[in-house]
Every structure is written in C-alpha cells, then in structure tokens.
Amino acid sequence: MVNITRVYTKTGDDGTTALGDFSRTRKTDVRLAAYADCNEANAALGIVLTTDGLDDQVRATLTRIQNDLFDVGADLCNPLATQYRYEPLRVREEWIAELEEDCDRFNEMTPALRSFILPGGSTASAYLHLACTIVRRAERSTWAAIEVYGTEPATPDSDRPGGINPATATYLNRLSDLLFVLARVANLGVGDDVLWQPGGGRAERPTGPRPS
C-alpha cells in the first residue's frame, strides 16, 4: 500500500535523491533521466486520453500502458541485485509480447503506408506522435544508463551499484512502435495521415544561380 502523507520531504535539497533500493544518488544520474522521460511520456498519454472520440480499444490499451510506464520507471529506479530487502517490480517479457501483438492488431486497421507521415490530422493523433517521440527519448536515456551501469546485478559484497534491466529498453522500443501505429489509428474516420512532401511541397526549385 502506498501511503503519501506529505508532498515535499526536503531530503533532495542537497541535489540527491533516493533510488528504489534506498541508496542515494545525484539528481543528474542518468538513471533519473531514463525514468523521468518515462514519466513525461505518461503525461503526454494522459493528454491523449482526455481527447474526444478516442476508440475504446485504443483507450483501453493506453490505460494499460500508462500503468506499465509507471512500472518501467519503478524498474529503472531500482538497481539490479542478487538479493533484495523487498522484491522489486520488474518489466516482464509478456508485457513486450503484448505490445507486439497490439502493433500487429492495430496496424491491420490502417491503410498501407507509402510515405513518411507528419504529426497531425486529429488532436489525439498529434499527441500520440508527441508521446512516441518522448518514448524514443526514454529508450535512448535507458541505453545511456545501461552504458554506465551495465546489466549485471550487484552482489552483497560488491562496492559498485547494480545494473539496469535491459527489458526496460526493449519495452520502450516496442512502445514507440505501437504509439506510431496508434497515431494512425486515431486519424481513422476523423482525419487523414499528413504525408511528408519532400522539399516542403514546393512545385519547383530554383535551378540557376541565386541572386546576389
């Protein structure tokens, strides 16, 4: 049971914060960047869920993903170890499989894509594109943390912090794919995919020398 009795603690006023294993680290730690990006992505999905006309299947999927993103953040903030005081929440392979199944299922609803597309069409679609880019950043941040900390657990006699669960990066990779697909689904019946036009759609390009 989570019991939050006070919003501020003042314990971070020295530029440090607590990780899930109760150790403390600097607020500039790359781990924090990874789960902060997950939090930002979750906030963007919250905006999507406030839009009107969202398909019920999409809404249910995004609601599940919001909970998952919170769990991804919980995983990222808890260094891997061979022993735990409390068993931490970890991203599971079946969550990744669910995203892949969702990608295939929702992609069947959309017409064949023969061009790159730009964010837009409907409001929900535009925000899903935004969420997609944030998730891609979260994946990059996670890989940056893996480069620093690795993926090995710390042992009780180790003097180094534990690594990062690599399944978090895989989950974020598949999630960005799914959000792109859902951005297209969100345009069905209410808008059209905005197709990329090379050169900004200019009919002609100057071929001679530019005037001085």
PDB file of C-alpha atoms in Angstrom:
ATOM      1  CA  MET A   1       0.000   0.000   0.000  1.00  0.00           C
ATOM      2  CA  VAL A   2       1.351   3.412  -0.999  1.00  0.00           C
ATOM      3  CA  ASN A   3       0.812   5.994   1.719  1.00  0.00           C
ATOM      4  CA  ILE A   4       1.815   9.538   0.750  1.00  0.00           C
ATOM      5  CA  THR A   5       1.277  11.833   3.707  1.00  0.00           C
ATOM      6  CA  ARG A   6       3.404  14.771   2.576  1.00  0.00           C
ATOM      7  CA  VAL A   7       4.351  16.005  -0.899  1.00  0.00           C
ATOM      8  CA  TYR A   8       7.693  17.589  -0.001  1.00  0.00           C
ATOM      9  CA  THR A   9      10.421  15.924   2.071  1.00  0.00           C
ATOM     10  CA  LYS A  10      13.350  18.401   1.799  1.00  0.00           C
ATOM     11  CA  THR A  11      15.681  15.391   1.550  1.00  0.00           C
ATOM     12  CA  GLY A  12      16.618  16.330  -2.005  1.00  0.00           C
ATOM     13  CA  ASP A  13      17.733  19.851  -1.242  1.00  0.00           C
ATOM     14  CA  ASP A  14      21.361  18.763  -1.449  1.00  0.00           C
ATOM     15  CA  GLY A  15      20.943  17.625  -5.059  1.00  0.00           C
ATOM     16  CA  THR A  16      20.489  13.944  -4.258  1.00  0.00           C
ATOM     17  CA  THR A  17      17.506  11.621  -4.375  1.00  0.00           C
ATOM     18  CA  ALA A  18      16.656   8.123  -3.207  1.00  0.00           C
ATOM     19  CA  LEU A  19      16.556   5.152  -5.548  1.00  0.00           C
ATOM     20  CA  GLY A  20      14.231   2.212  -5.118  1.00  0.00           C
ATOM     21  CA  ASP A  21      16.800   0.293  -3.047  1.00  0.00           C
ATOM     22  CA  PHE A  22      17.021   3.247  -0.605  1.00  0.00           C
ATOM     23  CA  SER A  23      20.513   4.223  -1.813  1.00  0.00           C
ATOM     24  CA  ARG A  24      21.015   7.853  -2.764  1.00  0.00           C
ATOM     25  CA  THR A  25      22.364   9.294  -5.976  1.00  0.00           C
ATOM     26  CA  ARG A  26      22.789  12.655  -7.643  1.00  0.00           C
ATOM     27  CA  LYS A  27      19.771  14.121  -9.402  1.00  0.00           C
ATOM     28  CA  THR A  28      21.901  14.301 -12.547  1.00  0.00           C
ATOM     29  CA  ASP A  29      22.287  10.487 -12.554  1.00  0.00           C
ATOM     30  CA  VAL A  30      21.497   9.007 -15.976  1.00  0.00           C
ATOM     31  CA  ARG A  31      19.103   6.579 -14.290  1.00  0.00           C
ATOM     32  CA  LEU A  32      16.921   9.513 -13.301  1.00  0.00           C
ATOM     33  CA  ALA A  33      16.877  10.852 -16.858  1.00  0.00           C
ATOM     34  CA  ALA A  34      15.558   7.483 -18.053  1.00  0.00           C
ATOM     35  CA  TYR A  35      12.633   7.238 -15.681  1.00  0.00           C
ATOM     36  CA  ALA A  36      11.919  10.972 -15.883  1.00  0.00           C
ATOM     37  CA  ASP A  37      11.452  10.525 -19.638  1.00  0.00           C
ATOM     38  CA  CYS A  38       9.028   7.666 -18.907  1.00  0.00           C
ATOM     39  CA  ASN A  39       7.107   9.999 -16.612  1.00  0.00           C
ATOM     40  CA  GLU A  40       6.956  12.647 -19.331  1.00  0.00           C
ATOM     41  CA  ALA A  41       5.673  10.109 -21.842  1.00  0.00           C
ATOM     42  CA  ASN A  42       2.999   9.078 -19.368  1.00  0.00           C
ATOM     43  CA  ALA A  43       1.896  12.696 -19.020  1.00  0.00           C
ATOM     44  CA  ALA A  44       1.589  13.008 -22.799  1.00  0.00           C
ATOM     45  CA  LEU A  45      -0.593   9.886 -22.895  1.00  0.00           C
ATOM     46  CA  GLY A  46      -2.749  11.448 -20.197  1.00  0.00           C
ATOM     47  CA  ILE A  47      -3.457  14.294 -22.601  1.00  0.00           C
ATOM     48  CA  VAL A  48      -4.360  11.802 -25.342  1.00  0.00           C
ATOM     49  CA  LEU A  49      -6.873  10.149 -23.023  1.00  0.00           C
ATOM     50  CA  THR A  50      -8.671  13.468 -22.468  1.00  0.00           C
ATOM     51  CA  THR A  51      -9.452  13.874 -26.172  1.00  0.00           C
ATOM     52  CA  ASP A  52     -12.933  13.180 -27.515  1.00  0.00           C
ATOM     53  CA  GLY A  53     -13.780  10.387 -29.931  1.00  0.00           C
ATOM     54  CA  LEU A  54     -10.927   8.070 -28.973  1.00  0.00           C
ATOM     55  CA  ASP A  55     -11.600   4.462 -29.963  1.00  0.00           C
ATOM     56  CA  ASP A  56     -12.464   2.281 -26.959  1.00  0.00           C
ATOM     57  CA  GLN A  57      -9.791  -0.286 -27.857  1.00  0.00           C
ATOM     58  CA  VAL A  58      -7.179   2.437 -28.108  1.00  0.00           C
ATOM     59  CA  ARG A  59      -8.312   3.945 -24.813  1.00  0.00           C
ATOM     60  CA  ALA A  60      -8.079   0.597 -23.008  1.00  0.00           C
ATOM     61  CA  THR A  61      -4.627  -0.068 -24.469  1.00  0.00           C
ATOM     62  CA  LEU A  62      -3.311   3.361 -23.481  1.00  0.00           C
ATOM     63  CA  THR A  63      -4.680   2.989 -19.967  1.00  0.00           C
ATOM     64  CA  ARG A  64      -2.780  -0.285 -19.590  1.00  0.00           C
ATOM     65  CA  ILE A  65       0.352   1.364 -20.992  1.00  0.00           C
ATOM     66  CA  GLN A  66       0.098   4.246 -18.513  1.00  0.00           C
ATOM     67  CA  ASN A  67       0.267   1.728 -15.679  1.00  0.00           C
ATOM     68  CA  ASP A  68       3.105  -0.115 -17.413  1.00  0.00           C
ATOM     69  CA  LEU A  69       5.134   3.088 -17.821  1.00  0.00           C
ATOM     70  CA  PHE A  70       4.886   3.693 -14.090  1.00  0.00           C
ATOM     71  CA  ASP A  71       6.205   0.154 -13.590  1.00  0.00           C
ATOM     72  CA  VAL A  72       9.022   0.730 -16.101  1.00  0.00           C
ATOM     73  CA  GLY A  73      10.057   3.772 -14.072  1.00  0.00           C
ATOM     74  CA  ALA A  74       9.948   1.713 -10.886  1.00  0.00           C
ATOM     75  CA  ASP A  75      12.212  -0.874 -12.530  1.00  0.00           C
ATOM     76  CA  LEU A  76      14.677   1.744 -13.764  1.00  0.00           C
ATOM     77  CA  CYS A  77      14.997   3.339 -10.335  1.00  0.00           C
ATOM     78  CA  ASN A  78      15.806   0.016  -8.654  1.00  0.00           C
ATOM     79  CA  PRO A  79      19.347  -1.269  -9.387  1.00  0.00           C
ATOM     80  CA  LEU A  80      19.673  -4.977 -10.122  1.00  0.00           C
ATOM     81  CA  ALA A  81      20.918  -7.090  -7.219  1.00  0.00           C
ATOM     82  CA  THR A  82      21.242 -10.746  -6.303  1.00  0.00           C
ATOM     83  CA  GLN A  83      19.383 -10.103  -3.041  1.00  0.00           C
ATOM     84  CA  TYR A  84      16.674  -7.591  -2.163  1.00  0.00           C
ATOM     85  CA  ARG A  85      15.214  -6.244   1.030  1.00  0.00           C
ATOM     86  CA  TYR A  86      11.901  -6.068  -0.824  1.00  0.00           C
ATOM     87  CA  GLU A  87      11.324  -7.872  -4.132  1.00  0.00           C
ATOM     88  CA  PRO A  88      11.178  -5.100  -6.775  1.00  0.00           C
ATOM     89  CA  LEU A  89       8.769  -4.757  -9.670  1.00  0.00           C
ATOM     90  CA  ARG A  90      10.407  -5.707 -12.968  1.00  0.00           C
ATOM     91  CA  VAL A  91       9.347  -5.426 -16.609  1.00  0.00           C
ATOM     92  CA  ARG A  92       8.298  -8.835 -17.899  1.00  0.00           C
ATOM     93  CA  GLU A  93       8.753 -10.374 -21.327  1.00  0.00           C
ATOM     94  CA  GLU A  94       4.999 -10.916 -21.658  1.00  0.00           C
ATOM     95  CA  TRP A  95       4.477  -7.151 -21.483  1.00  0.00           C
ATOM     96  CA  ILE A  96       6.725  -6.786 -24.531  1.00  0.00           C
ATOM     97  CA  ALA A  97       4.838  -9.580 -26.310  1.00  0.00           C
ATOM     98  CA  GLU A  98       1.574  -7.719 -25.611  1.00  0.00           C
ATOM     99  CA  LEU A  99       2.946  -4.611 -27.310  1.00  0.00           C
ATOM    100  CA  GLU A 100       3.979  -6.624 -30.357  1.00  0.00           C
ATOM    101  CA  GLU A 101       0.524  -8.215 -30.555  1.00  0.00           C
ATOM    102  CA  ASP A 102      -1.042  -4.756 -30.250  1.00  0.00           C
ATOM    103  CA  CYS A 103       1.174  -3.437 -33.047  1.00  0.00           C
ATOM    104  CA  ASP A 104       0.057  -6.213 -35.382  1.00  0.00           C
ATOM    105  CA  ARG A 105      -3.615  -5.934 -34.406  1.00  0.00           C
ATOM    106  CA  PHE A 106      -3.906  -2.162 -34.755  1.00  0.00           C
ATOM    107  CA  ASN A 107      -1.705  -1.995 -37.846  1.00  0.00           C
ATOM    108  CA  GLU A 108      -4.221  -4.206 -39.678  1.00  0.00           C
ATOM    109  CA  MET A 109      -6.778  -1.402 -39.238  1.00  0.00           C
ATOM    110  CA  THR A 110      -4.705   1.154 -41.146  1.00  0.00           C
ATOM    111  CA  PRO A 111      -4.180   1.547 -44.896  1.00  0.00           C
ATOM    112  CA  ALA A 112      -0.827   0.702 -46.446  1.00  0.00           C
ATOM    113  CA  LEU A 113       1.757   3.381 -45.764  1.00  0.00           C
ATOM    114  CA  ARG A 114       3.610   4.573 -48.864  1.00  0.00           C
ATOM    115  CA  SER A 115       5.151   7.739 -47.476  1.00  0.00           C
ATOM    116  CA  PHE A 116       6.547   9.107 -44.261  1.00  0.00           C
ATOM    117  CA  ILE A 117       3.929  10.985 -42.272  1.00  0.00           C
ATOM    118  CA  LEU A 118       3.966  14.162 -40.226  1.00  0.00           C
ATOM    119  CA  PRO A 119       2.339  14.632 -36.808  1.00  0.00           C
ATOM    120  CA  GLY A 120      -1.197  15.924 -37.247  1.00  0.00           C
ATOM    121  CA  GLY A 121      -4.635  15.101 -38.518  1.00  0.00           C
ATOM    122  CA  SER A 122      -6.616  14.780 -35.300  1.00  0.00           C
ATOM    123  CA  THR A 123      -5.682  16.122 -31.874  1.00  0.00           C
ATOM    124  CA  ALA A 124      -5.312  12.619 -30.438  1.00  0.00           C
ATOM    125  CA  SER A 125      -3.039  11.603 -33.306  1.00  0.00           C
ATOM    126  CA  ALA A 126      -0.810  14.641 -32.876  1.00  0.00           C
ATOM    127  CA  TYR A 127      -0.390  13.950 -29.150  1.00  0.00           C
ATOM    128  CA  LEU A 128       0.297  10.267 -29.826  1.00  0.00           C
ATOM    129  CA  HIS A 129       3.091  11.314 -32.174  1.00  0.00           C
ATOM    130  CA  LEU A 130       4.422  13.528 -29.387  1.00  0.00           C
ATOM    131  CA  ALA A 131       4.257  10.650 -26.900  1.00  0.00           C
ATOM    132  CA  CYS A 132       6.047   8.449 -29.430  1.00  0.00           C
ATOM    133  CA  THR A 133       8.997  10.859 -29.661  1.00  0.00           C
ATOM    134  CA  ILE A 134       9.219  11.104 -25.856  1.00  0.00           C
ATOM    135  CA  VAL A 135       9.258   7.311 -25.546  1.00  0.00           C
ATOM    136  CA  ARG A 136      12.048   7.139 -28.111  1.00  0.00           C
ATOM    137  CA  ARG A 137      13.993   9.587 -25.966  1.00  0.00           C
ATOM    138  CA  ALA A 138      13.256   7.436 -22.910  1.00  0.00           C
ATOM    139  CA  GLU A 139      14.705   4.436 -24.739  1.00  0.00           C
ATOM    140  CA  ARG A 140      17.867   6.394 -25.595  1.00  0.00           C
ATOM    141  CA  SER A 141      18.159   7.523 -21.971  1.00  0.00           C
ATOM    142  CA  THR A 142      17.793   3.919 -20.829  1.00  0.00           C
ATOM    143  CA  TRP A 143      20.553   2.753 -23.128  1.00  0.00           C
ATOM    144  CA  ALA A 144      22.742   5.595 -21.833  1.00  0.00           C
ATOM    145  CA  ALA A 145      22.142   4.311 -18.295  1.00  0.00           C
ATOM    146  CA  ILE A 146      22.958   0.757 -19.411  1.00  0.00           C
ATOM    147  CA  GLU A 147      26.249   2.005 -20.877  1.00  0.00           C
ATOM    148  CA  VAL A 148      27.133   3.475 -17.474  1.00  0.00           C
ATOM    149  CA  TYR A 149      25.829   0.759 -15.138  1.00  0.00           C
ATOM    150  CA  GLY A 150      25.648  -2.372 -17.286  1.00  0.00           C
ATOM    151  CA  THR A 151      23.073  -5.112 -16.864  1.00  0.00           C
ATOM    152  CA  GLU A 152      24.657  -7.209 -14.104  1.00  0.00           C
ATOM    153  CA  PRO A 153      23.234  -7.391 -10.565  1.00  0.00           C
ATOM    154  CA  ALA A 154      25.249  -6.229  -7.613  1.00  0.00           C
ATOM    155  CA  THR A 155      26.229  -8.832  -5.026  1.00  0.00           C
ATOM    156  CA  PRO A 156      26.030  -8.195  -1.252  1.00  0.00           C
ATOM    157  CA  ASP A 157      29.809  -7.683  -1.028  1.00  0.00           C
ATOM    158  CA  SER A 158      30.018  -5.522  -4.169  1.00  0.00           C
ATOM    159  CA  ASP A 159      31.116  -1.911  -3.947  1.00  0.00           C
ATOM    160  CA  ARG A 160      29.514  -0.975  -7.251  1.00  0.00           C
ATOM    161  CA  PRO A 161      25.841  -0.202  -7.935  1.00  0.00           C
ATOM    162  CA  GLY A 162      23.703  -2.758  -9.697  1.00  0.00           C
ATOM    163  CA  GLY A 163      22.889  -2.549 -13.369  1.00  0.00           C
ATOM    164  CA  ILE A 164      19.771  -1.863 -15.424  1.00  0.00           C
ATOM    165  CA  ASN A 165      17.185  -4.414 -16.510  1.00  0.00           C
ATOM    166  CA  PRO A 166      17.602  -4.466 -20.347  1.00  0.00           C
ATOM    167  CA  ALA A 167      13.948  -5.467 -20.754  1.00  0.00           C
ATOM    168  CA  THR A 168      13.064  -1.846 -19.936  1.00  0.00           C
ATOM    169  CA  ALA A 169      14.814  -0.662 -23.106  1.00  0.00           C
ATOM    170  CA  THR A 170      13.115  -3.361 -25.186  1.00  0.00           C
ATOM    171  CA  TYR A 171       9.721  -2.439 -23.779  1.00  0.00           C
ATOM    172  CA  LEU A 172      10.240   1.238 -24.656  1.00  0.00           C
ATOM    173  CA  ASN A 173      11.380   0.340 -28.164  1.00  0.00           C
ATOM    174  CA  ARG A 174       8.211  -1.656 -28.863  1.00  0.00           C
ATOM    175  CA  LEU A 175       6.073   1.013 -27.207  1.00  0.00           C
ATOM    176  CA  SER A 176       7.351   3.714 -29.546  1.00  0.00           C
ATOM    177  CA  ASP A 177       6.388   1.487 -32.494  1.00  0.00           C
ATOM    178  CA  LEU A 178       2.914   0.951 -31.065  1.00  0.00           C
ATOM    179  CA  LEU A 179       2.321   4.648 -30.406  1.00  0.00           C
ATOM    180  CA  PHE A 180       3.190   5.407 -34.022  1.00  0.00           C
ATOM    181  CA  VAL A 181       0.620   2.848 -35.146  1.00  0.00           C
ATOM    182  CA  LEU A 182      -1.988   4.201 -32.712  1.00  0.00           C
ATOM    183  CA  ALA A 183      -1.376   7.717 -34.014  1.00  0.00           C
ATOM    184  CA  ARG A 184      -2.505   6.441 -37.409  1.00  0.00           C
ATOM    185  CA  VAL A 185      -5.498   4.618 -35.912  1.00  0.00           C
ATOM    186  CA  ALA A 186      -6.541   7.822 -34.135  1.00  0.00           C
ATOM    187  CA  ASN A 187      -6.895   9.510 -37.531  1.00  0.00           C
ATOM    188  CA  LEU A 188      -9.266   6.893 -38.955  1.00  0.00           C
ATOM    189  CA  GLY A 189     -12.619   8.479 -39.675  1.00  0.00           C
ATOM    190  CA  VAL A 190     -11.701  11.871 -38.182  1.00  0.00           C
ATOM    191  CA  GLY A 191      -8.692  12.967 -40.149  1.00  0.00           C
ATOM    192  CA  ASP A 192      -6.084  11.781 -42.592  1.00  0.00           C
ATOM    193  CA  ASP A 193      -2.425  10.983 -42.174  1.00  0.00           C
ATOM    194  CA  VAL A 194      -0.429  14.075 -43.063  1.00  0.00           C
ATOM    195  CA  LEU A 195       2.004  12.868 -45.696  1.00  0.00           C
ATOM    196  CA  TRP A 196       5.554  14.147 -45.864  1.00  0.00           C
ATOM    197  CA  GLN A 197       6.291  16.095 -49.043  1.00  0.00           C
ATOM    198  CA  PRO A 198       9.975  16.349 -49.943  1.00  0.00           C
ATOM    199  CA  GLY A 199      11.034  19.952 -50.291  1.00  0.00           C
ATOM    200  CA  GLY A 200       8.027  21.121 -48.320  1.00  0.00           C
ATOM    201  CA  GLY A 201       5.716  20.537 -51.284  1.00  0.00           C
ATOM    202  CA  ARG A 202       7.391  23.179 -53.440  1.00  0.00           C
ATOM    203  CA  ALA A 203       6.327  22.781 -57.062  1.00  0.00           C
ATOM    204  CA  GLU A 204       9.642  23.978 -58.417  1.00  0.00           C
ATOM    205  CA  ARG A 205      13.103  24.513 -57.098  1.00  0.00           C
ATOM    206  CA  PRO A 206      15.426  27.216 -58.410  1.00  0.00           C
ATOM    207  CA  THR A 207      17.963  25.752 -60.793  1.00  0.00           C
ATOM    208  CA  GLY A 208      20.015  28.829 -61.676  1.00  0.00           C
ATOM    209  CA  PRO A 209      22.349  30.903 -59.561  1.00  0.00           C
ATOM    210  CA  ARG A 210      20.821  32.701 -56.590  1.00  0.00           C
ATOM    211  CA  PRO A 211      20.527  36.492 -56.963  1.00  0.00           C
ATOM    212  CA  SER A 212      23.178  38.402 -55.039  1.00  0.00           C
TER     213      SER A 212
END
